[in-house]
Coordinates of C-alpha atoms (C1' of nucleotides) in Angstrom, one line a residue:
Chain A
X1 CA -67.7 60.7 14.9
X2 CA -68.5 59.1 18.3
X3 CA -71.8 57.4 19.0
X4 CA -74.3 59.5 20.9
X5 CA -73.7 57.1 23.8
X6 CA -70.1 58.2 24.0
X7 CA -71.0 61.8 23.7
X8 CA -73.2 61.5 26.6
X9 CA -70.6 59.6 28.6
X10 CA -68.1 62.4 28.0
X11 CA -70.5 65.1 29.1
X12 CA -71.5 63.3 32.3
X13 CA -67.9 62.6 33.0
X14 CA -67.1 66.3 32.6
X15 CA -70.0 67.0 34.8
X16 CA -68.6 64.7 37.5
X17 CA -65.2 66.5 37.3
X18 CA -66.8 69.9 37.6
X19 CA -68.9 68.7 40.6
X20 CA -65.7 67.4 42.2
X21 CA -63.9 70.6 41.6
X22 CA -66.8 72.4 43.2
X23 CA -66.4 70.2 46.3
X24 CA -69.6 68.2 45.8
X25 CA -70.4 65.1 47.8
X26 CA -68.1 62.3 46.7
X27 CA -71.0 59.9 46.3
X28 CA -72.9 62.2 44.1
X29 CA -69.8 62.6 41.9
X30 CA -69.6 58.8 41.8
X31 CA -73.2 58.6 40.7
X32 CA -72.4 60.7 37.7
X33 CA -69.4 58.7 36.8
X34 CA -71.3 55.5 37.1
X35 CA -74.2 56.7 35.0
X36 CA -71.7 58.0 32.4
X37 CA -70.1 54.6 32.2
X38 CA -73.4 52.8 32.1
X39 CA -74.7 55.0 29.3
X40 CA -71.4 55.0 27.3
X41 CA -71.1 51.3 27.4
X42 CA -74.7 50.5 26.7
X43 CA -74.9 48.1 23.8
X44 CA -77.8 49.8 22.1
X45 CA -77.8 53.3 20.7
X46 CA -79.5 55.5 23.2
X47 CA -81.4 57.2 20.4
X48 CA -83.3 54.0 19.8
X49 CA -84.4 53.6 23.4
X50 CA -87.7 54.8 25.0
X51 CA -87.6 56.8 28.2
X52 CA -88.6 53.8 30.2
X53 CA -85.7 51.7 28.7
X54 CA -83.2 54.4 29.5
X55 CA -84.5 54.5 33.1
X56 CA -84.1 50.8 33.3
X57 CA -80.3 51.0 32.7
X58 CA -78.6 50.3 36.0
X59 CA -77.2 53.5 37.7
X60 CA -79.4 55.7 35.6
X61 CA -82.2 57.3 37.7
X62 CA -84.7 59.9 36.8
X63 CA -82.4 62.8 36.9
X64 CA -79.9 61.2 34.6
X65 CA -82.6 59.9 32.3
X66 CA -84.0 63.5 32.0
X67 CA -80.6 64.8 31.0
X68 CA -80.1 62.1 28.4
X69 CA -83.5 63.0 27.0
X70 CA -82.7 66.7 27.0
X71 CA -79.4 65.9 25.1
X72 CA -81.1 63.6 22.6
X73 CA -83.8 66.2 21.9
X74 CA -82.0 69.5 22.2
X75 CA -78.3 68.5 21.8
X76 CA -77.4 70.1 25.1
X77 CA -77.6 69.8 28.8
X78 CA -78.4 73.2 30.2
X79 CA -77.4 72.5 33.8
X80 CA -74.0 71.4 32.5
X81 CA -73.7 74.6 30.6
X82 CA -74.3 76.4 33.9
X83 CA -71.6 74.4 35.6
X84 CA -69.1 75.3 33.0
X85 CA -69.8 78.9 33.7
X86 CA -69.0 78.4 37.3
X87 CA -65.7 76.6 36.9
X88 CA -63.0 78.3 34.9
X89 CA -62.0 76.4 31.8
X90 CA -58.6 75.0 32.2
X91 CA -59.0 74.0 35.9
X92 CA -60.4 70.7 34.8
X93 CA -57.5 70.4 32.5
X94 CA -55.2 70.7 35.5
X95 CA -56.5 67.4 36.8
X96 CA -54.7 65.6 33.9
X97 CA -51.5 66.3 35.8
X98 CA -50.6 63.3 38.0
X99 CA -50.6 64.5 41.6
X100 CA -53.3 67.1 40.9
X101 CA -56.8 66.2 41.8
X102 CA -59.9 68.4 42.1
X103 CA -58.9 69.9 45.4
X104 CA -55.5 71.1 44.5
X105 CA -56.6 72.1 41.0
X106 CA -59.1 74.4 42.6
X107 CA -56.7 75.6 45.3
X108 CA -54.1 76.5 42.6
X109 CA -56.8 78.5 40.7
X110 CA -58.0 80.3 43.8
X111 CA -54.6 81.1 45.2
X112 CA -52.6 81.8 42.1
X113 CA -55.2 82.2 39.4
X114 CA -53.9 79.2 37.5
X115 CA -56.3 77.9 34.9
X116 CA -54.3 75.7 32.6
X117 CA -51.3 73.5 32.3
X118 CA -49.1 76.2 30.7
X119 CA -49.8 78.6 33.6
X120 CA -49.0 75.8 36.0
X121 CA -45.6 75.4 34.4
X122 CA -45.0 79.1 34.7
X123 CA -46.0 79.1 38.4
X124 CA -43.6 76.2 39.1
X125 CA -40.8 78.0 37.2
X126 CA -41.2 81.1 39.4
X127 CA -41.5 79.0 42.6
X128 CA -44.9 80.3 43.4
X129 CA -46.5 76.9 43.9
X130 CA -44.5 76.2 47.1
X131 CA -45.8 79.3 48.7
X132 CA -49.4 78.1 48.7
X133 CA -50.5 76.9 52.1
X134 CA -50.8 73.1 52.1
X135 CA -48.3 72.7 49.3
X136 CA -44.6 72.9 49.6
X137 CA -41.2 72.5 47.9
X138 CA -41.6 68.7 47.5
X139 CA -45.0 69.1 45.9
X140 CA -43.7 71.7 43.5
X141 CA -40.9 69.5 42.5
X142 CA -43.2 66.5 42.0
X143 CA -45.5 68.6 39.8
X144 CA -42.5 69.8 37.8
X145 CA -41.6 66.2 37.2
X146 CA -45.2 65.2 36.4
X147 CA -45.4 67.9 33.8
X148 CA -42.2 66.8 32.1
X149 CA -43.5 63.2 32.1
X150 CA -46.9 64.3 30.8
X151 CA -45.4 65.6 27.6
X152 CA -43.2 62.5 27.2
X153 CA -45.9 59.9 27.8
X154 CA -48.8 61.4 25.9
X155 CA -48.7 58.3 23.8
X156 CA -49.5 55.1 25.5
X157 CA -47.2 52.1 24.8
X158 CA -48.3 49.3 22.5
X159 CA -49.1 46.0 24.1
X160 CA -46.2 44.2 22.6
X161 CA -43.7 46.8 23.9
X162 CA -45.4 46.8 27.3
X163 CA -45.1 43.0 27.5
X164 CA -41.5 43.1 26.6
X165 CA -40.7 45.8 29.3
X166 CA -42.7 43.8 31.9
X167 CA -40.8 40.7 31.1
X168 CA -37.5 42.5 31.6
X169 CA -38.6 43.6 35.0
X170 CA -39.7 40.1 35.8
X171 CA -36.3 38.7 34.7
X172 CA -34.5 41.1 36.9
X173 CA -36.5 40.2 40.0
X174 CA -37.6 36.6 39.7
X175 CA -34.5 35.0 41.0
X176 CA -34.1 37.2 44.1
X177 CA -34.3 35.3 47.5
X178 CA -37.8 35.1 48.8
X179 CA -39.6 35.7 45.5
X180 CA -42.2 32.9 45.2
X181 CA -44.2 34.2 42.2
X182 CA -44.0 37.3 40.0
X183 CA -46.2 38.2 37.1
X184 CA -47.1 41.3 35.1
X185 CA -50.7 42.3 36.0
X186 CA -52.7 45.4 35.2
X187 CA -53.8 46.2 31.6
X188 CA -51.0 44.0 30.2
X189 CA -52.7 41.0 31.7
X190 CA -56.0 42.2 30.4
X191 CA -54.4 42.5 27.0
X192 CA -55.5 46.0 26.3
X193 CA -54.2 47.3 23.0
X194 CA -52.2 50.1 24.6
X195 CA -50.8 50.4 28.1
X196 CA -50.4 53.5 30.3
X197 CA -48.3 52.1 33.0
X198 CA -47.1 48.7 34.1
X199 CA -48.0 46.7 37.2
X200 CA -46.0 43.9 38.5
X201 CA -47.1 41.7 41.3
X202 CA -44.7 39.6 43.6
X203 CA -45.5 37.0 46.2
X204 CA -43.0 37.1 49.0
X205 CA -43.0 37.1 52.8
X206 CA -40.2 39.6 52.8
X207 CA -40.4 42.5 50.5
X208 CA -37.1 44.1 51.4
X209 CA -34.9 42.5 48.8
X210 CA -37.2 42.7 45.9
X211 CA -38.2 46.3 46.7
X212 CA -34.5 47.3 46.8
X213 CA -33.7 45.6 43.6
X214 CA -36.7 47.2 41.9
X215 CA -35.8 50.7 42.9
X216 CA -32.3 50.2 41.6
X217 CA -33.0 48.7 38.2
X218 CA -30.7 50.3 35.6
X219 CA -33.6 51.9 33.6
X220 CA -35.1 53.8 36.6
X221 CA -34.7 57.5 36.5
X222 CA -36.9 58.5 39.3
X223 CA -38.8 57.0 42.3
X224 CA -42.3 58.2 42.6
X225 CA -43.2 56.2 45.7
X226 CA -41.5 53.7 48.0
X227 CA -43.1 51.7 50.7
X228 CA -43.0 48.2 52.2
X229 CA -45.5 46.7 50.0
X230 CA -45.8 49.1 47.1
X231 CA -43.3 51.2 45.1
X232 CA -43.5 53.1 41.8
X233 CA -40.7 54.2 39.5
X234 CA -40.4 56.0 36.2
X235 CA -38.1 54.5 33.5
X236 CA -35.9 56.4 31.1
X237 CA -38.5 56.4 28.4
X238 CA -41.1 57.8 30.8
X239 CA -43.0 54.7 31.7
X240 CA -44.3 54.3 35.2
X241 CA -43.9 50.8 36.7
X242 CA -45.7 49.9 40.0
X243 CA -44.5 47.0 42.0
X244 CA -46.6 45.4 44.7
X245 CA -45.5 42.7 47.1
X246 CA -47.9 40.5 49.0
X247 CA -47.7 37.3 51.1
X248 CA -48.6 34.1 49.3
X249 CA -51.8 33.7 51.2
X250 CA -53.1 36.9 49.6
X251 CA -51.8 36.1 46.1
X252 CA -55.2 35.5 44.5
X253 CA -56.9 38.6 46.0
X254 CA -53.9 40.7 45.1
X255 CA -53.8 39.4 41.6
X256 CA -57.5 40.3 41.1
X257 CA -56.9 43.7 42.7
X258 CA -53.8 44.5 40.6
X259 CA -55.1 43.1 37.4
X260 CA -58.1 45.4 37.5
X261 CA -59.8 47.1 35.8
X262 CA -60.6 49.5 38.5
X263 CA -64.2 49.4 37.5
X264 CA -64.3 45.6 37.7
X265 CA -62.7 45.8 41.2
X266 CA -65.3 48.3 42.4
X267 CA -68.1 46.1 41.1
X268 CA -66.9 42.9 42.8
X269 CA -66.2 44.8 46.1
X270 CA -69.7 46.1 46.0
X271 CA -70.8 42.5 45.6
X272 CA -68.7 41.4 48.5
X273 CA -70.2 44.2 50.7
X274 CA -73.7 43.3 49.9
X275 CA -72.9 39.7 50.9
X276 CA -71.5 40.8 54.3
X277 CA -67.9 40.5 53.2
X278 CA -65.0 42.8 52.5
X279 CA -62.7 42.5 49.6
X280 CA -59.3 44.1 49.3
X281 CA -55.9 43.1 47.9
X282 CA -55.2 41.3 51.2
X283 CA -58.1 38.9 50.8
X284 CA -61.8 38.4 51.1
X285 CA -62.9 38.8 54.8
X286 CA -66.1 38.4 56.8
X287 CA -67.3 41.9 57.5
X288 CA -68.5 41.2 61.1
X289 CA -65.2 39.8 62.5
X290 CA -62.6 40.3 59.8
X291 CA -62.0 36.6 59.4
X292 CA -60.3 35.6 56.2
X293 CA -62.6 33.7 53.8
X294 CA -60.4 33.4 50.7
X295 CA -57.3 34.9 49.2
X296 CA -54.7 32.5 48.0
X297 CA -56.0 32.0 44.5
X298 CA -58.2 34.0 42.1
X299 CA -60.5 31.1 41.7
X300 CA -61.3 30.8 45.4
X301 CA -62.0 34.5 45.8
X302 CA -64.3 34.6 42.8
X303 CA -66.0 31.4 44.0
X304 CA -66.6 32.8 47.5
X305 CA -68.4 35.7 45.8
X306 CA -70.6 33.3 43.9
X307 CA -68.7 33.8 40.6
X308 CA -66.9 31.6 38.2
X309 CA -63.3 32.7 37.5
X310 CA -63.5 35.6 35.1
X311 CA -60.8 35.7 32.4
X312 CA -58.6 38.8 32.8
X313 CA -59.4 40.0 29.2
X314 CA -63.1 40.4 30.3
X315 CA -62.5 42.3 33.5
X316 CA -63.8 45.7 32.3
X317 CA -67.1 45.9 34.1
X318 CA -69.0 45.6 30.8
X319 CA -71.3 42.9 31.9
X320 CA -68.9 40.1 32.9
X321 CA -69.8 40.2 36.6
X322 CA -73.5 40.0 35.8
X323 CA -72.8 37.1 33.4
X324 CA -70.7 35.3 36.0
X325 CA -73.4 35.7 38.6
X326 CA -76.0 34.3 36.2
X327 CA -73.6 31.4 35.3
X328 CA -73.4 32.2 31.7
X329 CA -69.9 33.5 31.1
X330 CA -69.0 32.7 27.5
X331 CA -66.2 30.1 26.9
X332 CA -63.7 32.4 25.3
X333 CA -61.7 31.5 22.2
X334 CA -58.2 30.2 23.2
X335 CA -55.0 30.2 21.2
X336 CA -55.1 26.4 21.2
X337 CA -58.5 26.5 19.4
X338 CA -56.9 28.0 16.3
X339 CA -56.3 25.5 13.5
X340 CA -54.8 27.7 11.0
X341 CA -54.0 31.2 9.7
X342 CA -55.9 32.8 6.8
X343 CA -53.7 35.8 6.0
X344 CA -50.0 35.8 5.2
X345 CA -47.4 37.1 2.8
X346 CA -44.2 36.0 1.1
X347 CA -41.3 37.7 -0.6
X348 CA -43.3 37.4 -3.9
X349 CA -44.9 40.7 -2.7
X350 CA -43.9 42.6 0.4
X351 CA -43.1 39.7 2.8
X352 CA -39.5 39.2 3.7
X353 CA -39.4 35.4 3.7
X354 CA -39.8 32.9 0.9
X355 CA -42.8 30.7 0.4
X356 CA -40.9 27.7 1.7
X357 CA -39.7 29.4 4.8
X358 CA -43.2 30.7 5.6
X359 CA -44.8 27.4 5.1
X360 CA -42.2 25.6 7.2
X361 CA -42.7 28.2 10.0
X362 CA -46.5 27.6 9.9
X363 CA -46.0 23.8 10.0
X364 CA -43.7 24.2 13.0
X365 CA -46.6 25.9 14.8
X366 CA -48.8 22.9 14.3
X367 CA -51.3 24.5 11.9
X368 CA -53.8 22.2 10.1
X369 CA -54.0 24.7 7.3
X370 CA -52.3 27.9 6.1
X371 CA -53.4 30.4 3.6
X372 CA -50.8 32.3 1.5
X373 CA -52.4 35.6 0.6
X374 CA -50.0 37.8 -1.2
X375 CA -51.0 41.2 -2.5
X376 CA -53.2 41.5 -5.6
X377 CA -52.1 43.4 -8.7
X378 CA -53.7 46.8 -8.0
X379 CA -51.4 47.4 -5.1
X380 CA -48.8 49.7 -6.6
X381 CA -45.3 48.3 -6.7
X382 CA -45.9 45.0 -5.0
X383 CA -49.1 43.5 -6.4
X384 CA -49.0 40.1 -8.2
X385 CA -49.6 39.9 -11.9
X386 CA -51.9 37.1 -13.0
X387 CA -48.8 35.2 -14.2
X388 CA -47.2 35.5 -10.8
X389 CA -50.4 34.2 -9.2
X390 CA -50.5 31.1 -11.4
X391 CA -46.8 30.5 -10.9
X392 CA -47.2 30.7 -7.1
X393 CA -50.1 28.3 -7.3
X394 CA -48.0 25.7 -9.0
X395 CA -45.2 26.1 -6.5
X396 CA -47.7 25.7 -3.6
X397 CA -48.9 22.5 -5.2
X398 CA -45.4 21.2 -5.2
X399 CA -44.6 22.3 -1.6
X400 CA -47.9 20.8 -0.4
X401 CA -46.5 17.3 -1.1
X402 CA -43.9 17.9 1.6
X403 CA -46.5 18.8 4.2
X404 CA -49.1 16.0 4.3
X405 CA -50.5 17.2 7.6
X406 CA -51.0 20.8 6.7
X407 CA -53.4 21.9 4.0
X408 CA -52.0 24.9 2.0
X409 CA -54.6 27.3 0.8
X410 CA -53.8 29.6 -2.1
X411 CA -55.3 32.9 -1.4
X412 CA -54.8 36.6 -2.1
X413 CA -55.2 39.9 -0.4
X414 CA -57.3 42.0 -2.7
X415 CA -57.5 45.8 -2.7
X416 CA -60.8 47.4 -2.1
X417 CA -61.2 50.3 -4.6
X418 CA -63.0 53.5 -4.0
X419 CA -66.3 52.0 -5.3
X420 CA -65.8 48.7 -3.4
X421 CA -64.6 46.8 -6.4
X422 CA -61.6 44.4 -6.2
X423 CA -58.7 43.2 -8.4
X424 CA -59.2 40.6 -11.1
X425 CA -62.3 39.3 -12.8
X426 CA -64.7 36.7 -11.3
X427 CA -63.4 33.8 -13.3
X428 CA -59.8 34.5 -12.1
X429 CA -61.0 35.1 -8.5
X430 CA -62.7 31.7 -8.5
X431 CA -59.3 30.1 -8.8
X432 CA -58.3 31.1 -5.2
X433 CA -59.1 28.9 -2.2
X434 CA -59.9 32.0 -0.1
X435 CA -59.5 35.7 -0.4
X436 CA -59.0 38.6 2.0
X437 CA -60.0 42.1 0.8
X438 CA -58.6 45.2 2.4
X439 CA -58.6 48.9 2.2
X440 CA -55.1 50.2 1.3
X441 CA -55.9 53.6 0.0
X442 CA -58.2 56.6 0.4
X443 CA -58.6 56.4 4.2
X444 CA -60.3 59.7 4.6
X445 CA -63.5 59.3 2.7
X446 CA -66.9 60.3 4.2
X447 CA -68.7 57.8 6.4
X448 CA -71.3 57.3 3.7
X449 CA -68.8 56.6 1.0
X450 CA -66.6 54.4 3.2
X451 CA -69.6 52.4 4.4
X452 CA -70.8 51.9 0.8
X453 CA -67.3 50.9 -0.2
X454 CA -67.0 48.2 2.4
X455 CA -70.5 46.8 1.9
X456 CA -69.9 46.6 -1.8
X457 CA -66.8 44.6 -1.1
X458 CA -68.6 42.4 1.4
X459 CA -71.3 41.6 -1.2
X460 CA -68.8 40.4 -3.7
X461 CA -69.2 36.6 -3.7
X462 CA -65.4 36.1 -4.0
X463 CA -64.5 38.2 -1.0
X464 CA -64.4 35.9 2.1
X465 CA -62.7 38.1 4.7
X466 CA -62.4 41.9 5.1
X467 CA -58.8 42.4 6.2
X468 CA -58.0 45.0 9.0
X469 CA -61.4 46.5 8.5
X470 CA -60.8 50.0 10.0
X471 CA -57.3 50.5 8.7
X472 CA -56.2 52.0 12.0
X473 CA -52.5 52.1 12.9
X474 CA -52.3 52.7 16.6
X475 CA -50.7 56.0 17.3
X476 CA -50.2 56.8 13.6
X477 CA -53.4 56.6 11.6
X478 CA -57.0 57.1 12.6
X479 CA -59.5 54.4 11.6
X480 CA -61.6 54.9 8.6
X481 CA -65.1 56.3 9.3
X482 CA -67.5 53.4 8.8
X483 CA -71.1 52.7 10.0
X484 CA -70.4 49.5 11.9
X485 CA -74.0 48.6 12.4
X486 CA -74.5 48.5 8.7
X487 CA -71.2 46.8 7.9
X488 CA -71.8 44.1 10.5
X489 CA -75.3 43.5 9.3
X490 CA -74.1 43.0 5.7
X491 CA -71.1 40.9 6.8
X492 CA -73.4 38.6 8.8
X493 CA -76.0 38.4 6.0
X494 CA -73.5 37.6 3.2
X495 CA -71.2 35.2 5.1
X496 CA -68.2 37.5 5.0
X497 CA -65.8 37.2 7.9
X498 CA -64.2 40.3 9.4
X499 CA -60.6 40.1 10.4
X500 CA -59.0 40.6 13.7
X501 CA -55.5 41.5 12.5
X502 CA -52.9 40.4 15.0
X503 CA -50.3 43.0 14.3
X504 CA -49.8 44.8 17.6
X505 CA -50.0 48.2 15.9
X506 CA -53.3 47.2 14.2
X507 CA -55.4 45.0 16.4
X508 CA -58.2 45.6 13.9
X509 CA -61.0 45.0 14.4
X510 CA -60.5 46.2 17.9
X511 CA -61.9 44.7 21.1
X512 CA -65.2 46.5 21.3
X513 CA -65.9 46.0 17.6
X514 CA -65.3 42.3 18.0
X515 CA -68.0 42.2 20.7
X516 CA -70.4 44.3 18.6
X517 CA -69.8 42.3 15.5
X518 CA -70.1 38.8 17.0
X519 CA -73.3 39.9 18.8
X520 CA -74.6 40.7 15.3
X521 CA -73.6 37.2 14.1
X522 CA -70.5 38.1 12.2
X523 CA -67.8 35.5 11.9
X524 CA -64.3 36.7 12.6
X525 CA -60.9 35.6 11.4
X526 CA -58.0 36.0 13.8
X527 CA -55.2 36.4 11.3
X528 CA -51.5 37.3 11.6
X529 CA -51.0 39.0 8.2
X530 CA -47.5 37.7 8.7
X531 CA -44.8 39.2 6.5
X532 CA -42.1 37.1 8.3
X533 CA -42.1 33.9 10.3
X534 CA -41.8 35.7 13.6
X535 CA -45.1 37.5 12.9
X536 CA -46.9 34.3 13.3
X537 CA -46.3 34.7 17.0
X538 CA -48.5 37.9 17.0
X539 CA -51.5 35.6 17.1
X540 CA -51.6 36.0 20.9
X541 CA -52.4 39.7 20.6
X542 CA -55.2 38.8 18.2
X543 CA -56.5 36.2 20.7
X544 CA -56.3 38.8 23.5
X545 CA -58.3 41.3 21.4
X546 CA -60.9 38.6 20.5
X547 CA -61.2 37.6 24.1
X548 CA -61.7 41.2 25.1
X549 CA -64.5 41.2 22.6
X550 CA -66.0 38.1 24.3
X551 CA -65.4 36.0 21.1
X552 CA -66.2 32.3 21.4
X553 CA -64.7 29.5 19.4
X554 CA -67.8 29.3 17.3
X555 CA -67.4 32.9 16.2
X556 CA -63.9 32.3 14.8
X557 CA -63.5 31.1 11.2
X558 CA -59.9 29.8 11.7
X559 CA -61.0 27.7 14.7
X560 CA -62.9 25.6 12.2
X561 CA -61.5 22.6 10.3
X562 CA -60.1 23.1 6.8
X563 CA -63.2 21.5 5.2
X564 CA -65.5 23.8 7.2
X565 CA -63.5 26.8 6.0
X566 CA -63.8 25.4 2.5
X567 CA -67.6 25.3 3.0
X568 CA -67.6 28.9 4.3
X569 CA -66.0 29.9 1.0
X570 CA -68.2 27.7 -1.2
X571 CA -71.4 28.8 0.5
X572 CA -70.7 32.4 -0.4
X573 CA -69.9 31.6 -4.0
X574 CA -72.9 29.4 -4.5
X575 CA -75.7 31.2 -6.4
X576 CA -78.6 32.0 -4.1
Chain B
dG1 C1' -77.5 61.0 42.5
dC2 C1' -78.8 56.0 42.8
dC3 C1' -80.7 52.2 45.1
dG4 C1' -83.6 48.5 48.0
dT5 C1' -86.3 40.0 48.5
dT6 C1' -83.3 43.1 55.5
dT7 C1' -84.0 49.6 53.9
dT8 C1' -88.0 54.9 50.2
dC9 C1' -83.6 56.8 54.2
dG10 C1' -79.1 56.1 54.8
dG11 C1' -76.0 54.0 53.0
dC12 C1' -72.6 54.1 49.0
dC13 C1' -65.1 50.1 47.6
dC14 C1' -60.6 49.7 49.7
dG15 C1' -56.0 50.5 51.1
dA16 C1' -51.1 52.5 50.2
dC17 C1' -48.2 56.3 50.0
dT18 C1' -46.9 61.3 50.2
dG19 C1' -46.4 65.7 52.1
dT20 C1' -47.2 69.0 55.2
dT21 C1' -49.3 68.0 58.9
dT22 C1' -49.2 67.6 64.9
dT23 C1' -53.6 63.7 63.3
dC24 C1' -54.7 63.7 58.2
dA25 C1' -56.2 65.3 53.5
dG26 C1' -55.3 64.4 48.9
dT27 C1' -54.3 61.4 45.3
dC28 C1' -53.9 57.1 43.0
dG29 C1' -55.2 52.8 41.3

DNA sequence: GCCGTTTTCGGCCCGACTGTTTTCAGTCG
């Protein structure tokens, strides 16, 4: 169930859409959108705020505050109900079709009585759309394609796939004459967990070659837009790729613009405006005479706005601009800060590589320590018996001799039972250097039962890390329903770390939960859960997720030394 | 509808591309 903050965000966003369809003033619409975002992203639960505190939220004025209050008290916003009456259901749905905004959605409803995506498809099939004044054959064809694409790309692409596709585009274009720089920008650069479409930025004084090559890439099935500086294509699997070409002196400004997010861009453009400047992808200019102030690098553009350089992962307008203005941007965790990995598997359980191979792969990455955490006995089919555990421990002791610079930790991934209990008895658990405990079953329990289950595990003195705490599998399995505020409180109190699992289809905890957890004082473990040597490279996705959650080095367990990790474990085991 | 250490009224982010237009509205990011 979403937090009340998100419920209110959804309602005000819907309200903004309905206003837009009704032809309301664009700035009024934007006021609703801004308020929706401000309320949805507010760190505290709106139920816990006084009226005065709600009114103090930026972009929330007395009208919005009154609506929030009405919703909190009565569970409804009566004016919104009225709006819904006025705009036929389904018209708003039409706006999901790329190429259809509020104006055309309303036009299609007024002229053809269309009130839904299915009806739109029928109207296109019977060539009625082209007959509407202001639309035409081309528009009809574009809408047809957009509808086809919509069904194909319901699912966003995972970050790892998106990076791979971007790099293929880069490879095909980087050696063309005149290309000075080329990078994937957009949400890939911000390391979002899933990606809608790809943005690639090129620095070149002459866009002709690169544009031509882009439009003719083998994977391209249709060209959505083509221009001198900007083109968009759709690939065979339905992914849209935008290419933007700018001169080198605008590189920084364009990189900011094209990295986004949109909300971040709007925020810093407002900042520029207030300071008598104008920011666009072409540079930062003096408003009075249009003179260029900055543009070649991101750093100089941010600096001219009075901001430190903001890491791409933070650019979501969730407070980073304010933090940069105040000069207290956090120093984010970097991949180079990580000293080891605290979650990995071998072919003793469900990994595909032997202990030796995994250890060698970890050593090759320069780790100072490496925990082997194969599955505990209760995991059907693959879990380790006690004998297998002890045999592995002996083997690790032998291998350790070959790796004097990397401390091997013998750990285990425990299974959290329905009641929060884990495998083995206390005495046996005490033999491990560290443990990870994870939910591997019963993902659909109630929030109460799930929360109780996880806090019971967290209170176990022999549980050091909760692995992939929500169990989500992106695009395949919903997260378990847990009261995070309670879980984070207990994790902080008991000295239990929560994992940021680096698998690109997990990224669990996710970005916003990392931020919430670390704010509550929870330690996180950025762990690969590697089942093969190449999985150790997934750490960059975990780092991206942690950065999106504003995690600092001090928040991260495996950024500490081996002896500090040992102390983290010992402290929890010590009787209080 | 929100906001203000220049303003309580008059502003509000910026530019590219498309299609159906005779000069620009709509959409997108």
